[in-house]
mmCIF file of C-alpha atoms and ligand atoms in Angstrom:
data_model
loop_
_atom_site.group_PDB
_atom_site.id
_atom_site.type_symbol
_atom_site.label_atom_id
_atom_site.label_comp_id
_atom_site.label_asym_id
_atom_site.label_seq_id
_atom_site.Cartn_x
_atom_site.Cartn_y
_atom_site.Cartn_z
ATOM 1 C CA UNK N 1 135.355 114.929 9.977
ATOM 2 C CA UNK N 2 132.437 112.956 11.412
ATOM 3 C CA UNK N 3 129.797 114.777 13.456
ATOM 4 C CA UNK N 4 129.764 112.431 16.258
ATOM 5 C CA UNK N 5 133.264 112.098 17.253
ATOM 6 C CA UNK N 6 133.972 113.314 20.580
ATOM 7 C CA UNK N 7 131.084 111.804 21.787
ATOM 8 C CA UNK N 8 128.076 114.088 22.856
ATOM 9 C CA UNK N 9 128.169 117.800 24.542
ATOM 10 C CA UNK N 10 131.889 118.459 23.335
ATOM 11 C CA UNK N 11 132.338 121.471 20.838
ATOM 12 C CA UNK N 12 134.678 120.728 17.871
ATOM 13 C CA UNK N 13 138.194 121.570 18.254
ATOM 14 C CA UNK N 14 141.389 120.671 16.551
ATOM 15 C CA UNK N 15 144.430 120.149 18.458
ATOM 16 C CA UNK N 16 148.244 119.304 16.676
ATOM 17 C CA UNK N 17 151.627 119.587 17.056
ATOM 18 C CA UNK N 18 155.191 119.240 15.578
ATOM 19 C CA UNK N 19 158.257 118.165 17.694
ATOM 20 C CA UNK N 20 161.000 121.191 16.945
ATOM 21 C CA UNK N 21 163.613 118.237 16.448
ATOM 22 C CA UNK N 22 165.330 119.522 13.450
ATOM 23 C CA UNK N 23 164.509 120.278 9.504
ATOM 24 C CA UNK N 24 160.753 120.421 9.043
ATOM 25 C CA UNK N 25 160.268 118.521 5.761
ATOM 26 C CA UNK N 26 157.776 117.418 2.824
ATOM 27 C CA UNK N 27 156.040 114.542 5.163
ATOM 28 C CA UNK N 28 155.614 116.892 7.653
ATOM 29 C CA UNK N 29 153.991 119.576 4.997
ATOM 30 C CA UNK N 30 151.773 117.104 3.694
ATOM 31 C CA UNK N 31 150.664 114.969 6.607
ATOM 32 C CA UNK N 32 150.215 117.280 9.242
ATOM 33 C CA UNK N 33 150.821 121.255 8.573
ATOM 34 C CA UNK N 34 149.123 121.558 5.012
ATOM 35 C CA UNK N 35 146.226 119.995 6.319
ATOM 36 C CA UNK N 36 146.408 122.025 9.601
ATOM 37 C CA UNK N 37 146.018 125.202 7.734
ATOM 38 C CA UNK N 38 143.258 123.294 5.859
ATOM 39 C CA UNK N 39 141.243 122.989 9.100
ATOM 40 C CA UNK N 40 141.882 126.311 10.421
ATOM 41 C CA UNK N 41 140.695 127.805 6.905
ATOM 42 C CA UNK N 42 137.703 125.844 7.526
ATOM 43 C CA UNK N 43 136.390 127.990 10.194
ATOM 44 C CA UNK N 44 137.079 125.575 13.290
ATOM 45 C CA UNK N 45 138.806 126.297 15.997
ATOM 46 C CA UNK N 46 142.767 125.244 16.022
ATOM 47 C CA UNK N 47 145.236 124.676 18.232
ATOM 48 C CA UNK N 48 148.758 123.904 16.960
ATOM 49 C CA UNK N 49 151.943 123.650 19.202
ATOM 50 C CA UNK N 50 155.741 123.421 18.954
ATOM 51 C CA UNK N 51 155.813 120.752 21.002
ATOM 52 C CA UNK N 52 160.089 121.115 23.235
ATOM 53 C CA UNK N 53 159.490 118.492 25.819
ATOM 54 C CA UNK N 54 158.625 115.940 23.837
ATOM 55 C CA UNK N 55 161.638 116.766 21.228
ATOM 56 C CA UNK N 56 164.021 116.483 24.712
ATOM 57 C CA UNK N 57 163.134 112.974 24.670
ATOM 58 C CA UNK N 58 166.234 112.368 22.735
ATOM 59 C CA UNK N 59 168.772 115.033 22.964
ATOM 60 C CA UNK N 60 169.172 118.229 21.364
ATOM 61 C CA UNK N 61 171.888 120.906 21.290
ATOM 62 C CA UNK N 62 170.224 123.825 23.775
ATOM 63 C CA UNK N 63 171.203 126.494 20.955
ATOM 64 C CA UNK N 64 169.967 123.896 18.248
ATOM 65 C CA UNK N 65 166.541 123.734 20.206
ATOM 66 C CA UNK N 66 165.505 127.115 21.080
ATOM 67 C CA UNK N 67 166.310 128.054 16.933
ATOM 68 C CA UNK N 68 164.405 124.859 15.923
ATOM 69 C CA UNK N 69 161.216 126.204 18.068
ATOM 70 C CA UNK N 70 161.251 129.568 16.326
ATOM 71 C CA UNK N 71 162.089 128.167 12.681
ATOM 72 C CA UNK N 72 158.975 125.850 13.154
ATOM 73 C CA UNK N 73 156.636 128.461 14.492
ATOM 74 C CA UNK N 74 158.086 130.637 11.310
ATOM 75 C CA UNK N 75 157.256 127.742 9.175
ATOM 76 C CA UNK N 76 153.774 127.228 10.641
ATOM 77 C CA UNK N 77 153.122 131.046 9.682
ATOM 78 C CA UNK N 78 154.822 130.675 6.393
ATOM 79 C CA UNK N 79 152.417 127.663 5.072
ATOM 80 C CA UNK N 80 149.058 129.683 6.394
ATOM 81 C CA UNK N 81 148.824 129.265 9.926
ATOM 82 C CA UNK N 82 147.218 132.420 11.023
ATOM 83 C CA UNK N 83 147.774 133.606 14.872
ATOM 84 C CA UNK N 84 145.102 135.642 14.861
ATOM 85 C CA UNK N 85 142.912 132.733 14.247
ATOM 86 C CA UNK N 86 144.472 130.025 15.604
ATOM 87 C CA UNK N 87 146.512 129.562 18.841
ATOM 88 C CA UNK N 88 149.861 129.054 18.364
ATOM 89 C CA UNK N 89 152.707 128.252 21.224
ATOM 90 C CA UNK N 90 155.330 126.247 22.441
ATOM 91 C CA UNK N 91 154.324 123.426 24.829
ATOM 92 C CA UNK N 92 156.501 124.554 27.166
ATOM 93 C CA UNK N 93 154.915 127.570 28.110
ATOM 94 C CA UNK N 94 151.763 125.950 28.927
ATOM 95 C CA UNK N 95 152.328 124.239 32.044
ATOM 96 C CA UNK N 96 149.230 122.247 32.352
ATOM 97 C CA UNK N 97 150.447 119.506 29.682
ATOM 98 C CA UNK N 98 152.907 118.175 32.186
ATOM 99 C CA UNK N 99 150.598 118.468 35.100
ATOM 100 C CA UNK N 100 147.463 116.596 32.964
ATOM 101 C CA UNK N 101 150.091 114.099 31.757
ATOM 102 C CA UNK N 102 151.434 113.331 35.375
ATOM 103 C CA UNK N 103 147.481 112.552 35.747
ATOM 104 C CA UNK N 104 147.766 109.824 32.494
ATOM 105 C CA UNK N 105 151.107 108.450 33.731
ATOM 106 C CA UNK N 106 148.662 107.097 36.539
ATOM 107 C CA UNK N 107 146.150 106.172 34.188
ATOM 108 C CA UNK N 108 147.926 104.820 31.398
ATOM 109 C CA UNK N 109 149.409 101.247 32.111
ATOM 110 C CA UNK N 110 153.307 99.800 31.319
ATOM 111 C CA UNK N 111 151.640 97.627 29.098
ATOM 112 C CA UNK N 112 149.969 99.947 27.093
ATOM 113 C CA UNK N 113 153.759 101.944 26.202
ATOM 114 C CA UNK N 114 155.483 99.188 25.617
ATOM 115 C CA UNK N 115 152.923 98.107 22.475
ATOM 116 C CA UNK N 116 154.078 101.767 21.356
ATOM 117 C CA UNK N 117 156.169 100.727 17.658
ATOM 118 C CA UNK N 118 157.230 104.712 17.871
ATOM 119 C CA UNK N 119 158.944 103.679 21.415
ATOM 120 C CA UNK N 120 160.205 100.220 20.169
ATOM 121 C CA UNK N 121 161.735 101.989 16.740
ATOM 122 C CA UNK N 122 163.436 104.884 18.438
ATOM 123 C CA UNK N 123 164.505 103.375 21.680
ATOM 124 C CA UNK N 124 165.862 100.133 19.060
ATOM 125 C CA UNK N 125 167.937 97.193 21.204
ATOM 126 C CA UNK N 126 169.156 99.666 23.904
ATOM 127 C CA UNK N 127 165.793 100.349 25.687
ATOM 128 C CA UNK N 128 167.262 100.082 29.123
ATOM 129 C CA UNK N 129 169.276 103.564 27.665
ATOM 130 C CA UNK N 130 166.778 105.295 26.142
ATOM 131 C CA UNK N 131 164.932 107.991 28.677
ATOM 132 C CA UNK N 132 162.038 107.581 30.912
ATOM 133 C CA UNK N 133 160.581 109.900 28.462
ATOM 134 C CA UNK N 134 160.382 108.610 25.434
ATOM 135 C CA UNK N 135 158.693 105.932 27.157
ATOM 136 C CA UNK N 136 156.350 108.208 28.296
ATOM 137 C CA UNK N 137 156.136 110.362 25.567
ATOM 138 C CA UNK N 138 152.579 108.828 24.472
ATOM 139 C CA UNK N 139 150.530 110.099 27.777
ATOM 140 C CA UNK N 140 152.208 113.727 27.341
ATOM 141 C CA UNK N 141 150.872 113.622 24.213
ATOM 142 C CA UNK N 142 147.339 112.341 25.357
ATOM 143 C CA UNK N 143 147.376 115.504 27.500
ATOM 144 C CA UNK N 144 148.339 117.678 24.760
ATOM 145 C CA UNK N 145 145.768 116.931 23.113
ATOM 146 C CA UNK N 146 143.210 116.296 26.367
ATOM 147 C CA UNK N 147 144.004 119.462 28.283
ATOM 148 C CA UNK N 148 141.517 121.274 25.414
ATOM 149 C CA UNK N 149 139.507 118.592 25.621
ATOM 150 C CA UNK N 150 140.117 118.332 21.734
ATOM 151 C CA UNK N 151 137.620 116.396 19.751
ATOM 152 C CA UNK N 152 140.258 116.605 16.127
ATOM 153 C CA UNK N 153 143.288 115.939 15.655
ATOM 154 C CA UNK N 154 144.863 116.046 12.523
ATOM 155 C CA UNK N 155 148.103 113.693 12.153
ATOM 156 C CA UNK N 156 150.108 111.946 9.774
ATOM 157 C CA UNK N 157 149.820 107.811 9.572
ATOM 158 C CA UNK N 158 152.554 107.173 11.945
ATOM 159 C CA UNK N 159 150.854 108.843 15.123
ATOM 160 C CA UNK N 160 147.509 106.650 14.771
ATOM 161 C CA UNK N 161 148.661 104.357 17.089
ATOM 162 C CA UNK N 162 149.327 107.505 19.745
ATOM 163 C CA UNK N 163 145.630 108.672 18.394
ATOM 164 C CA UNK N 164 143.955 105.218 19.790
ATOM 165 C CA UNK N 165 146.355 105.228 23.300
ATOM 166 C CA UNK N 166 144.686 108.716 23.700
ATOM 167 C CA UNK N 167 141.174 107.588 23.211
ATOM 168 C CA UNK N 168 141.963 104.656 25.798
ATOM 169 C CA UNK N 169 143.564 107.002 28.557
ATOM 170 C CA UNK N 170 139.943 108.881 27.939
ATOM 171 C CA UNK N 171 137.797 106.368 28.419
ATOM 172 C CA UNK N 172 139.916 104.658 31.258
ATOM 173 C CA UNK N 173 139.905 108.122 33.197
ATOM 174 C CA UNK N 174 136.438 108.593 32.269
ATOM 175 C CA UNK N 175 135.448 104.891 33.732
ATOM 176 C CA UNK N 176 137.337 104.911 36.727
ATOM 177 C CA UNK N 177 136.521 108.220 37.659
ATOM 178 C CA UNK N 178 132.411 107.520 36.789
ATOM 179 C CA UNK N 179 132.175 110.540 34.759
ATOM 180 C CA UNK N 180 131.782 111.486 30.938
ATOM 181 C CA UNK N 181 134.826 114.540 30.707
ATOM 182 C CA UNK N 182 136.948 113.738 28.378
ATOM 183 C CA UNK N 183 136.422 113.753 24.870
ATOM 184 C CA UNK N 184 137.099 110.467 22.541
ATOM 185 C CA UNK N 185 138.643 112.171 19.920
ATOM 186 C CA UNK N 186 138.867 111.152 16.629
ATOM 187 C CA UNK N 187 142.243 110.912 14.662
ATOM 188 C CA UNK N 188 142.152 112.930 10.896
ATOM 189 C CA UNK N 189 144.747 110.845 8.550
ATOM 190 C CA UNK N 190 143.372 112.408 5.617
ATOM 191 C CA UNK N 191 145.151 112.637 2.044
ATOM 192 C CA UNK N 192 147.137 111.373 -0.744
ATOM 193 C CA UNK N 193 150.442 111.384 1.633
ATOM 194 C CA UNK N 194 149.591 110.373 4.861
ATOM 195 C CA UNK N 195 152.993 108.814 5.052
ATOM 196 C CA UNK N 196 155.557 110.035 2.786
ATOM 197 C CA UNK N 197 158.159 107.646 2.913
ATOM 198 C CA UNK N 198 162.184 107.988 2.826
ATOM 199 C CA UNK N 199 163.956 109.008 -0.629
ATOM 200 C CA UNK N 200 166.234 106.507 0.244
ATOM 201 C CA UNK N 201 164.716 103.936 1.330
ATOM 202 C CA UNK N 202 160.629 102.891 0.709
ATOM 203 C CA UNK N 203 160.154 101.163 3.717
ATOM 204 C CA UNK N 204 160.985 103.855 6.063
ATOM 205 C CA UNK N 205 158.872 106.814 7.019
ATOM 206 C CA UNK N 206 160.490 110.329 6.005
ATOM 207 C CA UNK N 207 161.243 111.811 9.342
ATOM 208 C CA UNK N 208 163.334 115.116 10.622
ATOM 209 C CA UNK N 209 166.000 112.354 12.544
ATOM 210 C CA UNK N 210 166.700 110.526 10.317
ATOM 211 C CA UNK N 211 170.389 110.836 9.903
ATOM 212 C CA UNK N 212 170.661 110.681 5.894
ATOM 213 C CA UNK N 213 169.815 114.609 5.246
ATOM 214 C CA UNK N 214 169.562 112.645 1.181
ATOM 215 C CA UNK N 215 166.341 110.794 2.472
ATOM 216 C CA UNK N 216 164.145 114.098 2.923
ATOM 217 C CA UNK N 217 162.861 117.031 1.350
ATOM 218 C CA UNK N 218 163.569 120.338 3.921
ATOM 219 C CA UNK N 219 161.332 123.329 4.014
ATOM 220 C CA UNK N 220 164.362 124.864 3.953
ATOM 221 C CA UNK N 221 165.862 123.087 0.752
ATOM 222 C CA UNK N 222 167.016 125.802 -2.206
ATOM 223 C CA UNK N 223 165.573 124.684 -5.631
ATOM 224 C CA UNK N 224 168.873 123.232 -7.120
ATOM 225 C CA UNK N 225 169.134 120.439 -3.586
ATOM 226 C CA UNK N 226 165.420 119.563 -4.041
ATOM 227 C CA UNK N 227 165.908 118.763 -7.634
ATOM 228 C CA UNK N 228 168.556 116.987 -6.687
ATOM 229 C CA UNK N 229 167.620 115.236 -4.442
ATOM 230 C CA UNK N 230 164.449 114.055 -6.140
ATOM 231 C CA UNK N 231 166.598 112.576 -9.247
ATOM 232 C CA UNK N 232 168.969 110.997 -7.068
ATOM 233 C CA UNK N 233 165.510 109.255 -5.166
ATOM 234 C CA UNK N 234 165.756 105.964 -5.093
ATOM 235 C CA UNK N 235 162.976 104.199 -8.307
ATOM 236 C CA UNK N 236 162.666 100.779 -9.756
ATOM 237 C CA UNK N 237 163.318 100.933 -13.546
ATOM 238 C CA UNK N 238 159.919 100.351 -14.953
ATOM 239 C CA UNK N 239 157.397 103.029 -16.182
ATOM 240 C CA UNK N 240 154.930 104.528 -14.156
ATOM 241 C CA UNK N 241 151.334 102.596 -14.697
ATOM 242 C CA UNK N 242 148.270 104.138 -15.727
ATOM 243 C CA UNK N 243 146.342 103.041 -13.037
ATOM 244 C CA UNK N 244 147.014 102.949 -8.491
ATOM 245 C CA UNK N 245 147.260 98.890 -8.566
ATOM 246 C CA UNK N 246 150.334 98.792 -10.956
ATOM 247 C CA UNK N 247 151.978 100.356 -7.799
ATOM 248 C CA UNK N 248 151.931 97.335 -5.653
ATOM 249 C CA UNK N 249 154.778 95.916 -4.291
ATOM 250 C CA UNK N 250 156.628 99.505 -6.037
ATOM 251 C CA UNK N 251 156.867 101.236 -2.481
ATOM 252 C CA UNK N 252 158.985 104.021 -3.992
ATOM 253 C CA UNK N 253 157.256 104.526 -7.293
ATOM 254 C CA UNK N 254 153.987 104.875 -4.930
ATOM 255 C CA UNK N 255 155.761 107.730 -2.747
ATOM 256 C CA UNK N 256 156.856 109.528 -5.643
ATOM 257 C CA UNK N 257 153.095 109.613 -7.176
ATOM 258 C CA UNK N 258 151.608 110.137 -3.983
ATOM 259 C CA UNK N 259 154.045 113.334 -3.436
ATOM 260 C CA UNK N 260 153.144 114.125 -6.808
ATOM 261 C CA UNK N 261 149.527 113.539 -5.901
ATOM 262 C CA UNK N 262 149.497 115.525 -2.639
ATOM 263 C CA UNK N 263 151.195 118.697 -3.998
ATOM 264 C CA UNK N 264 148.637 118.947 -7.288
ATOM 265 C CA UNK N 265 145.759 118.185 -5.330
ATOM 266 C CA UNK N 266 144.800 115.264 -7.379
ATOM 267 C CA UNK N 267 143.498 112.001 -7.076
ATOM 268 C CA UNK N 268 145.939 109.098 -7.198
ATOM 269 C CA UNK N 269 143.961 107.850 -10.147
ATOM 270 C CA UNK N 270 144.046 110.923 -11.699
ATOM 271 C CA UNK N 271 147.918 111.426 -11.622
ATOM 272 C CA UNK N 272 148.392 108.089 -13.446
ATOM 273 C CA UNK N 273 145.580 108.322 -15.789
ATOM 274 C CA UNK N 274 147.678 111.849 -16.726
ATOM 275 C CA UNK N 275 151.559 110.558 -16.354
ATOM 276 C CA UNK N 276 151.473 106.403 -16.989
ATOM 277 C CA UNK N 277 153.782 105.159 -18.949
ATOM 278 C CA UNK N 278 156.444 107.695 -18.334
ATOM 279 C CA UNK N 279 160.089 106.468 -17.286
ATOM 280 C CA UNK N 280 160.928 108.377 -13.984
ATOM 281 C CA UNK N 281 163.970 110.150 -16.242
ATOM 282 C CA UNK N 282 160.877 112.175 -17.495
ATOM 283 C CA UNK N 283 158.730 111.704 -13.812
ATOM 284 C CA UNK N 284 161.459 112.945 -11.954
ATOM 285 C CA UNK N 285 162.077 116.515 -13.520
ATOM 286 C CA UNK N 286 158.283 117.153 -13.080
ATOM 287 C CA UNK N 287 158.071 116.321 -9.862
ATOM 288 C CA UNK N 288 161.101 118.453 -9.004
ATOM 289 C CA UNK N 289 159.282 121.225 -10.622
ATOM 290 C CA UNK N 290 155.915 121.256 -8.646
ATOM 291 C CA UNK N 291 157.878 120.577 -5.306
ATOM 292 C CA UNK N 292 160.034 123.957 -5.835
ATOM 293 C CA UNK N 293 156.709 125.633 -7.154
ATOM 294 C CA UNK N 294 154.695 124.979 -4.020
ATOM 295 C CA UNK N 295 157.580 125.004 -1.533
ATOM 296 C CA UNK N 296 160.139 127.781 -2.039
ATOM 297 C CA UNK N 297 157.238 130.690 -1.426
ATOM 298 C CA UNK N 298 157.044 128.700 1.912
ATOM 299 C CA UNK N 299 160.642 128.577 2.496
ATOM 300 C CA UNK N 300 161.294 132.415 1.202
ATOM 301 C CA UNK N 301 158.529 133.169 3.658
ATOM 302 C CA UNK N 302 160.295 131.469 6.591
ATOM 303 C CA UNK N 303 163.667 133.201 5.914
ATOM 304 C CA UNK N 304 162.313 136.606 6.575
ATOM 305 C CA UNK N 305 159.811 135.821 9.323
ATOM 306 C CA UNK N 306 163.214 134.392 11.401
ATOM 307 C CA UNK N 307 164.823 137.780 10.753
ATOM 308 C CA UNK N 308 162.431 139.045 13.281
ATOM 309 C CA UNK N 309 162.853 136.367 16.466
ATOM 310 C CA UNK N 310 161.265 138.517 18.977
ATOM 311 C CA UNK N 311 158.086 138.622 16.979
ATOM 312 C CA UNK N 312 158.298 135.116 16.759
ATOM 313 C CA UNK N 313 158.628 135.235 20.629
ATOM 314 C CA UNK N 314 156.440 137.818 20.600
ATOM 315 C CA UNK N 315 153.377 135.676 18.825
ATOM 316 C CA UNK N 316 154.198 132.181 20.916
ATOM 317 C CA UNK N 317 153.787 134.173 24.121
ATOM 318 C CA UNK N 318 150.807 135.261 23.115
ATOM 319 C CA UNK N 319 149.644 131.865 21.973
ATOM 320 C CA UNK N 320 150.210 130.357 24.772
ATOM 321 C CA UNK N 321 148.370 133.129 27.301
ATOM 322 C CA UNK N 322 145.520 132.227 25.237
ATOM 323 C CA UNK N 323 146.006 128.095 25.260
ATOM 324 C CA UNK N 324 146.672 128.455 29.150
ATOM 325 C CA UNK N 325 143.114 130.021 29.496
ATOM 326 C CA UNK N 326 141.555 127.258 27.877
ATOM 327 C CA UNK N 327 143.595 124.488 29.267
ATOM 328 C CA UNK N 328 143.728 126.169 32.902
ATOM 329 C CA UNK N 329 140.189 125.047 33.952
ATOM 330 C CA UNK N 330 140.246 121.673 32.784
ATOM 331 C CA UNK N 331 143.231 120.599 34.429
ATOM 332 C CA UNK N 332 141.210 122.627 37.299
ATOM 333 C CA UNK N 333 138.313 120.366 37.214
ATOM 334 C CA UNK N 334 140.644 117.428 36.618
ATOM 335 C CA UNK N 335 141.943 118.227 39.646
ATOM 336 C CA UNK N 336 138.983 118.022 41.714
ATOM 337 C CA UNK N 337 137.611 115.059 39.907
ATOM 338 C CA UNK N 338 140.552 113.107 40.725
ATOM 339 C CA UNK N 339 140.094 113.828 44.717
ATOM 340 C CA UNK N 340 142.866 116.881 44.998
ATOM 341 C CA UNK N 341 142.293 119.556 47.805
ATOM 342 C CA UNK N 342 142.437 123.045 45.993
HETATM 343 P P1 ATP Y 401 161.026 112.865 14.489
HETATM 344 O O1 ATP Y 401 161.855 112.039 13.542
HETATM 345 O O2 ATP Y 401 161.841 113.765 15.377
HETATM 346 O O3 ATP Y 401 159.992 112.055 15.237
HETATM 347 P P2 ATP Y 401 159.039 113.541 12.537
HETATM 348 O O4 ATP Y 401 159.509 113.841 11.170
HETATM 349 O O5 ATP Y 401 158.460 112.194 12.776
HETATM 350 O O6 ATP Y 401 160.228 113.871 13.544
HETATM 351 P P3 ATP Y 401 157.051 114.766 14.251
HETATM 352 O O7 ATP Y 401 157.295 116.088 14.862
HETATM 353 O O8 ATP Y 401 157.261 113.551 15.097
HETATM 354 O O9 ATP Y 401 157.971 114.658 12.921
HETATM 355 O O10 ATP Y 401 155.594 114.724 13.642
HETATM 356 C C1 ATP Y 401 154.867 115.911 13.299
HETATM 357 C C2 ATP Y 401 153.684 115.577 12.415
HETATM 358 O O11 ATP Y 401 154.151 115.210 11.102
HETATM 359 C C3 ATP Y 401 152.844 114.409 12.918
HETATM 360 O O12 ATP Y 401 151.476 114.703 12.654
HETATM 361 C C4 ATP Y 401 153.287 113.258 12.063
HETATM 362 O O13 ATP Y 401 152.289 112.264 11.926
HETATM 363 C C5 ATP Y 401 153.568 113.953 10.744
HETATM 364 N N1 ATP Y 401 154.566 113.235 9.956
HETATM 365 C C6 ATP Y 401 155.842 112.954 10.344
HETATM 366 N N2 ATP Y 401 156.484 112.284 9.382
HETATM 367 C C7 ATP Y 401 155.589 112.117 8.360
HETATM 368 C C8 ATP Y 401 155.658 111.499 7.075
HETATM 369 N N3 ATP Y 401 156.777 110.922 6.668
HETATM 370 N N4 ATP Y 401 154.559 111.536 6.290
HETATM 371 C C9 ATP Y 401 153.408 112.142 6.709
HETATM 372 N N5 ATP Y 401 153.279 112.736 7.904
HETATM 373 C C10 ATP Y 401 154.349 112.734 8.729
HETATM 374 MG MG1 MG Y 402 157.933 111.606 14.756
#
């Protein structure tokens, strides 16, 4: 984290989320929630959201939904999120994210979206069917993360591009407006597996819709399906090098160490310097090992906490009384800057 970002007179403060669109898995552990919990254990102050209304973008099942919301608030608990120290909720709850983004939508330009390679991958050749809000799913987010007037956020690889469409809806606002209120906030893609790629295929982020459940490792995966799923990954036949530039043009090798990496906390450099020259028949099994090691107390965790759903309930509610009094004046002061009678 660099000391200026933000620009002068804002306080640090981390703002993330996860969309509740399905099975939480290892790209999500390692880009965003491990290193979440990281920043919250560092003493600063932390936001982190279930973010619904952007995961109704595309559709979801109502049942599906709600259960998705409270088994990835269980999972944010169960990998060290504490409530107590940082706020946790469910964007819905917090109505001043679709008020401040209604704000951006006049901000932001067509333009701008339609540069958006998240929009142009999941709305593919049908565009003119996809919803009005995955289009616009990119100044929600700027509000998400605006309405605390957020100076962090912590993110995986694939939401940099959202990261720098925040920063412009900032200083656009900022400019037109004549003032210096929102924060230019700096994007934290820290890590040995800022983007864990597919099992199945090395060219394609790992992501919770994608429709091959044999591309990604779940939260929620028993030991026997991760190890299975791991052998079954797809390699290239040579041995693994001894040192990071043998992995060029070896997309899938490279995920493999870099998982490998990420979950030891080790260097790159240092994984190969320890494991090159071993076939992935020996890789593999190793690999397996230290993903069940570091996930199932995660998993075990999130199985009981979603025995108790109104405690879940209980602790987003709560969250989100204390995000609303923090995002309540800004949108406030928004407000007024923007020429509304209140
Ligand atoms: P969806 O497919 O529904 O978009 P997703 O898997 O991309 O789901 P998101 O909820 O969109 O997950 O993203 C949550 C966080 O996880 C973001 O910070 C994102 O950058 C990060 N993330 C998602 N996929 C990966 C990945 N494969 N590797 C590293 N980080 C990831
Ligand atoms: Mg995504």
């Amino acid at each position: 984290m660099t000391d200026a970002a933000g620009g002068a007179g804002f306080t640090p403060r981390v703002f993330s989320g996860i969309q509740p669109s399905g099975n939480l898995h290892l790209g999500n552990y390692l880009g965003a929630l491990k290193r979440f919990v990281e920043m919250q254990n560092n003493g600063i102050e932390s936001i982190y959201c279930m973010v619904d209304l952007h995961a109704i973008t595309v559709w979801q099942d109502p049942a599906d939904l709600r259960n998705a919301t409270r088994e990835l608030a269980a999972g944010f608990i169960a990998a060290g999120l504490d409530p107590e120290k940082s706020i946790l909720f469910n964007q819905s709850q917090v109505a001043e994210h679709t008020q401040l983004a209604w704000i951006f939508n006049c901000v932001a330009r067509m333009g701008w979206m339609q540069r958006m390679t998240q929009w142009k991958d999941k709305a593919g050749k049908n565009q003119q069917n996809a919803s009005l809000g995955l289009f616009a799913y990119p100044s929600l987010m700027a509000a998400d993360i605006l309405a605390y007037h957020a100076t962090h956020v912590p993110v995986g690889e694939d939401q940099k591009q959202h990261l720098e469409l925040t920063r412009d809806i900032a200083i656009k606002f900022n400019h037109d407006y004549g003032v210096d209120f929102f924060p230019i906030t700096e994007p934290v893609i820290e890590g040995a597996a800022t983007r864990v790629m597919s099992l199945r295929d090395g060219s394609k982020k790992m992501s919770k819709s994608d429709t091959s459940d044999a591309s990604r490792i779940n939260m929620t995966d028993d030991a026997d399906t991760i190890a299975r799923k791991i052998r079954k990954a797809k390699t290239d036949p040579d041995a693994l090098p001894s040192e990071a530039k043998g992995l060029d043009d070896r997309p899938e090798a490279r995920n493999l160490v870099n998982i490998y990496a990420a979950l030891s906390e080790q260097g790159v450099d240092a994984v190969l310097s320890d494991q090159g020259g071993k076939q992935f028949s020996e890789f593999k099994p190793m690999l397996a090992d230290l993903a069940v090691a570091k996930l199932a107390p995660i998993s075990s965790e999130m199985a009981r906490l979603m025995q108790d759903k109104a405690e879940i309930d209980r602790i987003l509610h709560n969250g989100a009384a204390r995000a609303r009094a923090i995002a309540a004046p800004i949108l406030d002061r928004t407000y007024d800057i923007v020429g509304m009678v209140r």
